[in-house]
Every structure is written in structure tokens, then in C-alpha cells.
mmCIF file with all atom_site columns, C-alpha atoms in Angstrom:
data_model
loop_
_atom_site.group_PDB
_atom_site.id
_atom_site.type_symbol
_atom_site.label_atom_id
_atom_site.label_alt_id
_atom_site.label_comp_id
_atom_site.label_asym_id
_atom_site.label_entity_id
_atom_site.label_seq_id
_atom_site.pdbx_PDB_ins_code
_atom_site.Cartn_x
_atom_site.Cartn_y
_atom_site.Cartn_z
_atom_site.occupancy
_atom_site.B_iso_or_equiv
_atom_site.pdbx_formal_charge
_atom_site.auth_seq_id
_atom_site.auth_comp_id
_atom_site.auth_asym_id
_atom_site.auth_atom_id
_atom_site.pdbx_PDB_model_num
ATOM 1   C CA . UNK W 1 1   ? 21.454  -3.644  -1.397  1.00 0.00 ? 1   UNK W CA 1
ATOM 2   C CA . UNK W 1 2   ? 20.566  -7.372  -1.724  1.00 0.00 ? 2   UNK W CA 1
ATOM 3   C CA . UNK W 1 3   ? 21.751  -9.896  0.982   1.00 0.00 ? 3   UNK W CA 1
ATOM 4   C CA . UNK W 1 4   ? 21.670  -13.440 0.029   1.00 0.00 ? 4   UNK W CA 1
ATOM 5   C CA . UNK W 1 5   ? 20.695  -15.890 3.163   1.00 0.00 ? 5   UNK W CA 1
ATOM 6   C CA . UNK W 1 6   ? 19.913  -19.522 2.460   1.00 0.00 ? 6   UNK W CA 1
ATOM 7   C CA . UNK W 1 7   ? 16.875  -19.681 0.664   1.00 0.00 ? 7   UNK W CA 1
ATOM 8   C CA . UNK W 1 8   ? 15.515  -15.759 -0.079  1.00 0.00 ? 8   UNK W CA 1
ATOM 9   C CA . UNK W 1 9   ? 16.606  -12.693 -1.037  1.00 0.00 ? 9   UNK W CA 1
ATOM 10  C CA . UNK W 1 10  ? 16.289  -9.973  1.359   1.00 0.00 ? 10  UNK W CA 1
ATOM 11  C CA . UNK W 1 11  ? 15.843  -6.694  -0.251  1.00 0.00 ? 11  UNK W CA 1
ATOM 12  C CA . UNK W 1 12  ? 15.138  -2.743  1.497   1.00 0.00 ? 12  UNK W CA 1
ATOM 13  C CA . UNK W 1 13  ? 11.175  -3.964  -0.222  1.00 0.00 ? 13  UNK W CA 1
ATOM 14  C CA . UNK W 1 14  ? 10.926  -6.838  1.859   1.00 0.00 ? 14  UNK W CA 1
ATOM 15  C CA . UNK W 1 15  ? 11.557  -10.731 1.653   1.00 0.00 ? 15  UNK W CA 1
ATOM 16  C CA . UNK W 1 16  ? 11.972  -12.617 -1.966  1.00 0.00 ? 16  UNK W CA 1
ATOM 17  C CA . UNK W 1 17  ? 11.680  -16.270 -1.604  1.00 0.00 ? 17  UNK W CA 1
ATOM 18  C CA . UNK W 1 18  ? 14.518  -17.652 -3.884  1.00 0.00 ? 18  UNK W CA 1
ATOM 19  C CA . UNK W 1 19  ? 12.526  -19.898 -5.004  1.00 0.00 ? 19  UNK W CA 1
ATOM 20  C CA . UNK W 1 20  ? 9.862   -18.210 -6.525  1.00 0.00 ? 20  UNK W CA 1
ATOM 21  C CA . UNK W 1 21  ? 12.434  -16.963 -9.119  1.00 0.00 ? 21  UNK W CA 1
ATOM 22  C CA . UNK W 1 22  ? 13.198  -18.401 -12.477 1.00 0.00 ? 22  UNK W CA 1
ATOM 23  C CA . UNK W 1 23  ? 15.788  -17.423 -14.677 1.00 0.00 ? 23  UNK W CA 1
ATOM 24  C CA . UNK W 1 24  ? 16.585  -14.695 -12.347 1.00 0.00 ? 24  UNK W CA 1
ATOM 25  C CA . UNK W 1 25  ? 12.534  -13.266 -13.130 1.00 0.00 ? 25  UNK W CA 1
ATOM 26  C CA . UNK W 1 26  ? 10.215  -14.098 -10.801 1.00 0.00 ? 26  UNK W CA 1
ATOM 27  C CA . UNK W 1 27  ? 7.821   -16.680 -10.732 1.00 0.00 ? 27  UNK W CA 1
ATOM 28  C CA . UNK W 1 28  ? 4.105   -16.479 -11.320 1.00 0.00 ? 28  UNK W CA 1
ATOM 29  C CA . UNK W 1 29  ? 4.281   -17.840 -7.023  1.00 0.00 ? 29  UNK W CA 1
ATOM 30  C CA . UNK W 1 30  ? 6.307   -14.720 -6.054  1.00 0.00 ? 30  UNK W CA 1
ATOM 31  C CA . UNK W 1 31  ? 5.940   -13.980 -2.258  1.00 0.00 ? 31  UNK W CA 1
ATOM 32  C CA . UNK W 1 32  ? 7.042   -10.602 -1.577  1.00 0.00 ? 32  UNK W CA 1
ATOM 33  C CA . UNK W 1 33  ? 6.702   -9.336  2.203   1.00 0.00 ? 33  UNK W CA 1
ATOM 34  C CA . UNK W 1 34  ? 6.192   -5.742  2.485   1.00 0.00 ? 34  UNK W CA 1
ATOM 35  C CA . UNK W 1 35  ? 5.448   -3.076  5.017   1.00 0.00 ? 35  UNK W CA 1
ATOM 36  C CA . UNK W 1 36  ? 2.001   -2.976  3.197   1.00 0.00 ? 36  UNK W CA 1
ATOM 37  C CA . UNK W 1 37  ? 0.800   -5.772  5.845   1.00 0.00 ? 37  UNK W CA 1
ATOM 38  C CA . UNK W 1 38  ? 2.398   -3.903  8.729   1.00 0.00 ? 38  UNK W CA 1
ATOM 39  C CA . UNK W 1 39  ? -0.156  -2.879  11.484  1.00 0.00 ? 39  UNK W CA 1
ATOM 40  C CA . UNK W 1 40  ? 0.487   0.653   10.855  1.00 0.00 ? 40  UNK W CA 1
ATOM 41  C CA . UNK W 1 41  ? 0.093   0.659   7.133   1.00 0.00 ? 41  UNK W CA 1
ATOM 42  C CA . UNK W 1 42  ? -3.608  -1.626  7.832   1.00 0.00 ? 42  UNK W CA 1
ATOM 43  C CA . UNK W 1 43  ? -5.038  1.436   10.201  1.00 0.00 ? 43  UNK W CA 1
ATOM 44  C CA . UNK W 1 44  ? -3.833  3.713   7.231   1.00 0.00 ? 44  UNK W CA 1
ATOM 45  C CA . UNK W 1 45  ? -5.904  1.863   4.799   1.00 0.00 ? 45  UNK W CA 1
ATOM 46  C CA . UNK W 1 46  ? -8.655  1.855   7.001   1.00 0.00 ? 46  UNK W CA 1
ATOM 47  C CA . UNK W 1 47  ? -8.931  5.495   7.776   1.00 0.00 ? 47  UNK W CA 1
ATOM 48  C CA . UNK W 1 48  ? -8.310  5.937   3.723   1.00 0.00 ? 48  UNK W CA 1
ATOM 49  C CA . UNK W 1 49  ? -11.406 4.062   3.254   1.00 0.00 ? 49  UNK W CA 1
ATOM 50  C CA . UNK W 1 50  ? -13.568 5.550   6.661   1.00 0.00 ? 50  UNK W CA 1
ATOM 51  C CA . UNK W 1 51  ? -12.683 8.429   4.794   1.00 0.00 ? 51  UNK W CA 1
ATOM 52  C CA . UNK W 1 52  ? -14.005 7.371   1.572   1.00 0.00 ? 52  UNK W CA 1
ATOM 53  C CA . UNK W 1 53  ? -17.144 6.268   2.878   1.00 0.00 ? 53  UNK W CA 1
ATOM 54  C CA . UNK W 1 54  ? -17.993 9.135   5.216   1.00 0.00 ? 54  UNK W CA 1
ATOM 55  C CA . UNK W 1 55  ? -17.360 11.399  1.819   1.00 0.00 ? 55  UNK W CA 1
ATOM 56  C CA . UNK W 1 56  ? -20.126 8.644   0.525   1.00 0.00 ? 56  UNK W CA 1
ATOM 57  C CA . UNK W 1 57  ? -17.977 8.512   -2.426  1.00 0.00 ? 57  UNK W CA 1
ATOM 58  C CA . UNK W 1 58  ? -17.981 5.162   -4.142  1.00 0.00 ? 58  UNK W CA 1
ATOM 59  C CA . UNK W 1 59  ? -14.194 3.229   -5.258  1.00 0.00 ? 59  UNK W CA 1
ATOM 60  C CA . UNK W 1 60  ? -15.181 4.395   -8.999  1.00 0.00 ? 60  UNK W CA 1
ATOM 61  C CA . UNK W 1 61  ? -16.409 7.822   -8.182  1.00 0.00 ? 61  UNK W CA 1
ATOM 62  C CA . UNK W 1 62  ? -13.257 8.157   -6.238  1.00 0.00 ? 62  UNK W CA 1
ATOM 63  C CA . UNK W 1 63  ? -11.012 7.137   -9.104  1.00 0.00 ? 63  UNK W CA 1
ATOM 64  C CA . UNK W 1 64  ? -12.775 9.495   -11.177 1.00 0.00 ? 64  UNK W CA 1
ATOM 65  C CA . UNK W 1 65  ? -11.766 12.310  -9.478  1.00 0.00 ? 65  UNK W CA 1
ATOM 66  C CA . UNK W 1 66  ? -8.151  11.336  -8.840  1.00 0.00 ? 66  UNK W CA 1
ATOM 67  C CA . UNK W 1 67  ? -8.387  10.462  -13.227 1.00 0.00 ? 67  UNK W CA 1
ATOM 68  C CA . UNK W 1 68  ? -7.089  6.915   -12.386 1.00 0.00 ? 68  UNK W CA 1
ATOM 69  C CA . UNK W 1 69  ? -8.923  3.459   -13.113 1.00 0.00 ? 69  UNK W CA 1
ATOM 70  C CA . UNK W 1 70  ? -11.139 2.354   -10.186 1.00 0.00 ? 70  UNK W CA 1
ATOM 71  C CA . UNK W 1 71  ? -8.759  -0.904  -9.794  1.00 0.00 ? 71  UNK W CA 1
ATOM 72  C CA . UNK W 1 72  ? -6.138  1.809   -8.763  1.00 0.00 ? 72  UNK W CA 1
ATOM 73  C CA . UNK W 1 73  ? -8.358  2.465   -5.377  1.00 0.00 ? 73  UNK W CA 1
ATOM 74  C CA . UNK W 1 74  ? -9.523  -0.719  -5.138  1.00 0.00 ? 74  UNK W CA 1
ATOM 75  C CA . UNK W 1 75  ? -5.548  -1.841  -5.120  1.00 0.00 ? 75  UNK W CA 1
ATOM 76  C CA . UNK W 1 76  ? -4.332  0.617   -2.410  1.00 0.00 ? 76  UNK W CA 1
ATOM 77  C CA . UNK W 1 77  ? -7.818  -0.301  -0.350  1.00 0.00 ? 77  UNK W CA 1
ATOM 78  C CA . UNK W 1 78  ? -6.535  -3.743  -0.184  1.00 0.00 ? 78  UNK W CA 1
ATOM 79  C CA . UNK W 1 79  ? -3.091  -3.276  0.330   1.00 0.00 ? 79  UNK W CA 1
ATOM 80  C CA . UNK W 1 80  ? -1.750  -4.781  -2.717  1.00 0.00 ? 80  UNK W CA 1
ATOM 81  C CA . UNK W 1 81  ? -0.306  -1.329  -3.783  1.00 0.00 ? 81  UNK W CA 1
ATOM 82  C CA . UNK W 1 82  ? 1.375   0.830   -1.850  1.00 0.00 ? 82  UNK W CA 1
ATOM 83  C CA . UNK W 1 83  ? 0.650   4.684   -2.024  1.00 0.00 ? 83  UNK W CA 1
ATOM 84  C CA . UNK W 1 84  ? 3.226   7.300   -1.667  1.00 0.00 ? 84  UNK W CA 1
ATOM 85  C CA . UNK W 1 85  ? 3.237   10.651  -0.475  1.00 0.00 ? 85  UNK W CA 1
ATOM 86  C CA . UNK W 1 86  ? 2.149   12.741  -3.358  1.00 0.00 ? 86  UNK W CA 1
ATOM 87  C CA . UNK W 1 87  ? -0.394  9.973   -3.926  1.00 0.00 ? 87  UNK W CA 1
ATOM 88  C CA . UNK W 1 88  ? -1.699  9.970   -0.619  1.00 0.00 ? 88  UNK W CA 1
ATOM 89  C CA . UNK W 1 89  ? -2.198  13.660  -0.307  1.00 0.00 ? 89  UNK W CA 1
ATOM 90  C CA . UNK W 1 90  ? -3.930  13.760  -3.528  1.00 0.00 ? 90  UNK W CA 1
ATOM 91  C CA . UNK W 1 91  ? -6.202  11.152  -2.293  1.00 0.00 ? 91  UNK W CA 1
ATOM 92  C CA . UNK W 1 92  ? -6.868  12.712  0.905   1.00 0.00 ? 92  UNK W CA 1
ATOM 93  C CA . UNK W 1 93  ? -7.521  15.834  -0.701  1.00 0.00 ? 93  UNK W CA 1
ATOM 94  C CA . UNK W 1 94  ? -10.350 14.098  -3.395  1.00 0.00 ? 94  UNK W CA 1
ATOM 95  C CA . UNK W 1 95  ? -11.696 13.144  -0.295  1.00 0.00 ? 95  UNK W CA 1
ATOM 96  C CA . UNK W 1 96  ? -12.063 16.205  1.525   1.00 0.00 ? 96  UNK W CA 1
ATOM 97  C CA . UNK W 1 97  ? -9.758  14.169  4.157   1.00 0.00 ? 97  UNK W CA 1
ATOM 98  C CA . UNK W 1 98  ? -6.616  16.416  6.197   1.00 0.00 ? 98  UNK W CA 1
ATOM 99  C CA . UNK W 1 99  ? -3.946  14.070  5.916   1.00 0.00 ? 99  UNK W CA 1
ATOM 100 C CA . UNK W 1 100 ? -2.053  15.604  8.713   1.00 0.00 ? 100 UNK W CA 1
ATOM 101 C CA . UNK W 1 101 ? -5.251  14.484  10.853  1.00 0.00 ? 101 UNK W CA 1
ATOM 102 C CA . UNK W 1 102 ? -4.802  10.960  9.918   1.00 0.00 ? 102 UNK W CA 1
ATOM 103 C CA . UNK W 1 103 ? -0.988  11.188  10.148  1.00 0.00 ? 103 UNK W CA 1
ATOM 104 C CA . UNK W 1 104 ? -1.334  11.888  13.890  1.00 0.00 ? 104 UNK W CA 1
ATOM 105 C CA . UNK W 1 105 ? -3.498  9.429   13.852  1.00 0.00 ? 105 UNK W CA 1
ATOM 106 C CA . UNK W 1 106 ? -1.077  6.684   13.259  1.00 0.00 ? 106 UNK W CA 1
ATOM 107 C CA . UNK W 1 107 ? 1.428   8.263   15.648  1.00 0.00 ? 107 UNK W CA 1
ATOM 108 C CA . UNK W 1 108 ? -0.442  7.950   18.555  1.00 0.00 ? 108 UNK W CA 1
ATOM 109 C CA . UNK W 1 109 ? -1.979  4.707   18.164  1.00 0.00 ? 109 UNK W CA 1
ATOM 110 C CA . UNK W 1 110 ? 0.742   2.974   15.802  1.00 0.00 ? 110 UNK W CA 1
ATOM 111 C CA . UNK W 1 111 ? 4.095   1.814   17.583  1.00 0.00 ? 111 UNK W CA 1
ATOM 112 C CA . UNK W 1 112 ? 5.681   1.467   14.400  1.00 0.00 ? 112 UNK W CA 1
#
């Protein structure tokens, strides 16, 4: 579903500014606002990385394991990609990490 409103495109992935498309691709200036800056996804990152760190595994070492390029950890570190479920489990388990642990986690502290 895609809801026009005067000058973005609201999508189910967030907020598209209209216009930061061209010739209905987007624009080099694309702003796209996702639950990836939420509160909730931040403390996910940061236990990801805790994680990481306590397993005194390195972004590269990391990547090695999971047979991705290190820019694939460094991405998800940052927030600039998202990680889904299989993803995240296969992460946590690289990392020695239970993933219901940080799961609960989130509930209690995260309202959202």
C-alpha cells in the first residue's frame, strides 16, 4: 500500500520524500525513515555488538564465520541494514549469543 500526502510517499518501509524521486527512481538524496532508527531497534544493535565484543571477535572475523563480506556487519552495526530473523539468529549463534536472551531484553526495557 502507498498513500500519497502532499509532498512524500508513505510506504509500510517508512517515509519517501517525493522529492527525492526522479523519473519515478529515486534520487541519489533519497531519505527513507525506517524502524532501523527506532529506540528499540538501537538497543538491538547494541547488544549485537556487546555481543560481538565480549566474543572478542572482530567485524571481519565475524563476517567470516557468517561467509558474508565484513561491510555486511559493519552495515547492520550501524543501522543502515536491517537484519531479519533468520539473519539474526545466525548471527547470534556465530556469536555464541542466545537470542531469546536478548529478545527479552528488548521487551522489558523497550516500549515499542
Amino acid at each position: 500500500m502507498v498513500a500519497k500526502r502532499n509532498h512524500h510517499i508513505k510506504t509500510h518501509f517508512g517515509i519517501i520524500l517525493f522529492q527525492d524521486y526522479q523519473d519515478g527512481r529515486p534520487s541519489k538524496r533519497r531519505l527513507l525513515v525506517t524502524s532501523t532508527y527506532s529506540d528499540s531497534y538501537q538497543l538491538l544493535l547494541s547488544l549485537l555488538v556487546e555481543a560481538r565484543k565480549e566474543a572478542k571477535l572482530t567485524q571481519t572475523l565475524l563476517s567470516a564465520r557468517l561467509g558474508k563480506p565484513q561491510s555486511f556487519v559493519s552495515k547492520y552495526e550501524r543501522g543502515e541494514r536491517r537484519l531479519d530473523v533468520i539473519e539474526f539468529l545466525n548471527v547470534c549463534r556465530q556469536l555464541g549469543a542466545d537470542p531469546y536472551k536478548m529478545i527479552h531484553t528488548l521487551e522489558n526495557v523497550s516500549p515499542t
